[in-house]
């Protein structure tokens, strides 16, 4: 009999309506990293103090009993499809647990530009006049400069303690040595970059690491970061061994900033071919409350 280990996380904080509330997360450990933090942030508010009331593990046979043990305002479950089907009840909301965004590059670049948002298309057309250019590098020295001066500072300044990325040496061995580094220049100065891992078997580039110089916001605001995406797509369109660029994943909430940002580059969404492929997200409001309903309305799957 299946003895899958699941994780439990019960948090408490003041919802955005000012009422003391609780959220119960149940499911795989990946959900603690990718799903639970986002839900808590949106439900309680970005600057709210969140208290962890309980944290433990349980096995798959205990799921229904565990659900009934706790009083909370919102239940978030990330488990395999079969388990979700067994425990779902009326009015539950079920969706995929993660999405990836990709662009097919086995077409000419003009067609890709046509799929971009009007604003992004105009930005690309203007980019060369604004002094932007790019090249690719296989230099180890360039990689470590990019990681230390661009990627790591960008992640730290954007996400603080919640920043998630591969350690320096792991990124070097598993990504850069199997791919390339895009270097973005503005008026001759290297200001941004990205590491793409190349999957030759599937003719795909996995765009993994990105960063701007010193993590400085001005390089995001002036179009440097956007030009990273432009350069990756333009280069890939001219390479016969790349048919698709995978700009990686995000939580499956359509209003999430990451999803909306990448959408402007003409991306399509898909279920990733990894651990999340067989996992589903279930949202349940066990007791009627306006805070949970407002969260669901504002964060559609």
PDB file of N, CA and C in Angstrom, residues 14-15 28-29 31 36 67 82 84 86 102 125 135 150 159 162 198-199 203 220 247 269 279 282 293 300:
ATOM      1  N   UNK A  14      -2.844  37.813  10.382  1.00  0.00           N
ATOM      2  CA  UNK A  14      -4.007  38.663  10.129  1.00  0.00           C
ATOM      3  C   UNK A  14      -4.208  38.803   8.625  1.00  0.00           C
ATOM      4  N   UNK A  15      -5.392  38.437   8.172  1.00  0.00           N
ATOM      5  CA  UNK A  15      -5.696  38.547   6.750  1.00  0.00           C
ATOM      6  C   UNK A  15      -5.798  40.021   6.382  1.00  0.00           C
ATOM      7  N   UNK A  28       3.056  17.477  -0.704  1.00  0.00           N
ATOM      8  CA  UNK A  28       4.455  17.173  -0.976  1.00  0.00           C
ATOM      9  C   UNK A  28       5.349  18.332  -0.546  1.00  0.00           C
ATOM     10  N   UNK A  29       6.625  18.008  -0.314  1.00  0.00           N
ATOM     11  CA  UNK A  29       7.551  19.024   0.186  1.00  0.00           C
ATOM     12  C   UNK A  29       7.752  20.159  -0.817  1.00  0.00           C
ATOM     13  N   UNK A  31       5.606  21.672  -2.453  1.00  0.00           N
ATOM     14  CA  UNK A  31       4.580  22.678  -2.226  1.00  0.00           C
ATOM     15  C   UNK A  31       4.944  23.659  -1.139  1.00  0.00           C
ATOM     16  N   UNK A  36       2.933  27.129  -0.928  1.00  0.00           N
ATOM     17  CA  UNK A  36       2.539  27.661   0.374  1.00  0.00           C
ATOM     18  C   UNK A  36       3.002  29.098   0.620  1.00  0.00           C
ATOM     19  N   UNK A  67      -7.069  16.313   7.573  1.00  0.00           N
ATOM     20  CA  UNK A  67      -7.877  17.444   7.113  1.00  0.00           C
ATOM     21  C   UNK A  67      -8.940  17.804   8.144  1.00  0.00           C
ATOM     22  N   UNK A  82      -4.342  10.979  -8.216  1.00  0.00           N
ATOM     23  CA  UNK A  82      -5.230   9.955  -7.652  1.00  0.00           C
ATOM     24  C   UNK A  82      -5.713  10.333  -6.256  1.00  0.00           C
ATOM     25  N   UNK A  84      -5.897  13.370  -4.952  1.00  0.00           N
ATOM     26  CA  UNK A  84      -6.792  14.529  -5.066  1.00  0.00           C
ATOM     27  C   UNK A  84      -8.196  14.077  -5.451  1.00  0.00           C
ATOM     28  N   UNK A  86      -9.598  11.295  -4.778  1.00  0.00           N
ATOM     29  CA  UNK A  86     -10.215  10.571  -3.664  1.00  0.00           C
ATOM     30  C   UNK A  86     -10.722  11.500  -2.564  1.00  0.00           C
ATOM     31  N   UNK A 102       6.841  28.828 -22.386  1.00  0.00           N
ATOM     32  CA  UNK A 102       7.802  28.550 -23.441  1.00  0.00           C
ATOM     33  C   UNK A 102       7.439  29.304 -24.719  1.00  0.00           C
ATOM     34  N   UNK A 125      12.180  46.942 -31.064  1.00  0.00           N
ATOM     35  CA  UNK A 125      12.509  47.759 -32.237  1.00  0.00           C
ATOM     36  C   UNK A 125      13.374  48.951 -31.840  1.00  0.00           C
ATOM     37  N   UNK A 135      26.064  39.253 -27.002  1.00  0.00           N
ATOM     38  CA  UNK A 135      26.864  38.187 -27.580  1.00  0.00           C
ATOM     39  C   UNK A 135      26.709  36.962 -26.684  1.00  0.00           C
ATOM     40  N   UNK A 150      25.961  39.552 -11.041  1.00  0.00           N
ATOM     41  CA  UNK A 150      24.646  39.802 -11.632  1.00  0.00           C
ATOM     42  C   UNK A 150      23.558  38.892 -11.059  1.00  0.00           C
ATOM     43  N   UNK A 159      14.339  39.003  -3.811  1.00  0.00           N
ATOM     44  CA  UNK A 159      13.628  38.040  -2.966  1.00  0.00           C
ATOM     45  C   UNK A 159      14.142  37.932  -1.538  1.00  0.00           C
ATOM     46  N   UNK A 162      14.037  34.742   0.811  1.00  0.00           N
ATOM     47  CA  UNK A 162      13.229  33.769   0.081  1.00  0.00           C
ATOM     48  C   UNK A 162      13.816  33.435  -1.291  1.00  0.00           C
ATOM     49  N   UNK A 198      21.272  23.781 -22.671  1.00  0.00           N
ATOM     50  CA  UNK A 198      20.792  23.254 -23.949  1.00  0.00           C
ATOM     51  C   UNK A 198      20.539  21.750 -23.860  1.00  0.00           C
ATOM     52  N   UNK A 199      19.315  21.373 -24.156  1.00  0.00           N
ATOM     53  CA  UNK A 199      18.892  19.971 -24.203  1.00  0.00           C
ATOM     54  C   UNK A 199      18.883  19.565 -25.671  1.00  0.00           C
ATOM     55  N   UNK A 203      15.966  19.363 -28.547  1.00  0.00           N
ATOM     56  CA  UNK A 203      16.148  20.628 -29.278  1.00  0.00           C
ATOM     57  C   UNK A 203      15.512  21.788 -28.499  1.00  0.00           C
ATOM     58  N   UNK A 220      16.793  46.937 -14.667  1.00  0.00           N
ATOM     59  CA  UNK A 220      15.513  46.305 -14.978  1.00  0.00           C
ATOM     60  C   UNK A 220      14.570  47.339 -15.580  1.00  0.00           C
ATOM     61  N   UNK A 247      11.194  29.161 -20.661  1.00  0.00           N
ATOM     62  CA  UNK A 247      11.532  30.212 -19.706  1.00  0.00           C
ATOM     63  C   UNK A 247      11.193  29.816 -18.271  1.00  0.00           C
ATOM     64  N   UNK A 269       1.732  28.533 -22.111  1.00  0.00           N
ATOM     65  CA  UNK A 269       1.860  27.826 -20.836  1.00  0.00           C
ATOM     66  C   UNK A 269       1.664  26.329 -21.026  1.00  0.00           C
ATOM     67  N   UNK A 279       1.182  16.126 -10.156  1.00  0.00           N
ATOM     68  CA  UNK A 279       0.663  16.751  -8.936  1.00  0.00           C
ATOM     69  C   UNK A 279      -0.426  17.755  -9.275  1.00  0.00           C
ATOM     70  N   UNK A 282      -5.204  21.711  -4.858  1.00  0.00           N
ATOM     71  CA  UNK A 282      -6.603  21.793  -4.444  1.00  0.00           C
ATOM     72  C   UNK A 282      -6.748  22.903  -3.414  1.00  0.00           C
ATOM     73  N   UNK A 293     -12.566  33.674   0.047  1.00  0.00           N
ATOM     74  CA  UNK A 293     -13.212  33.875  -1.247  1.00  0.00           C
ATOM     75  C   UNK A 293     -12.535  35.001  -2.025  1.00  0.00           C
ATOM     76  N   UNK A 300      -6.889  33.557  -9.537  1.00  0.00           N
ATOM     77  CA  UNK A 300      -7.468  32.431 -10.286  1.00  0.00           C
ATOM     78  C   UNK A 300      -6.392  31.462 -10.766  1.00  0.00           C
TER      79      UNK A 300
END
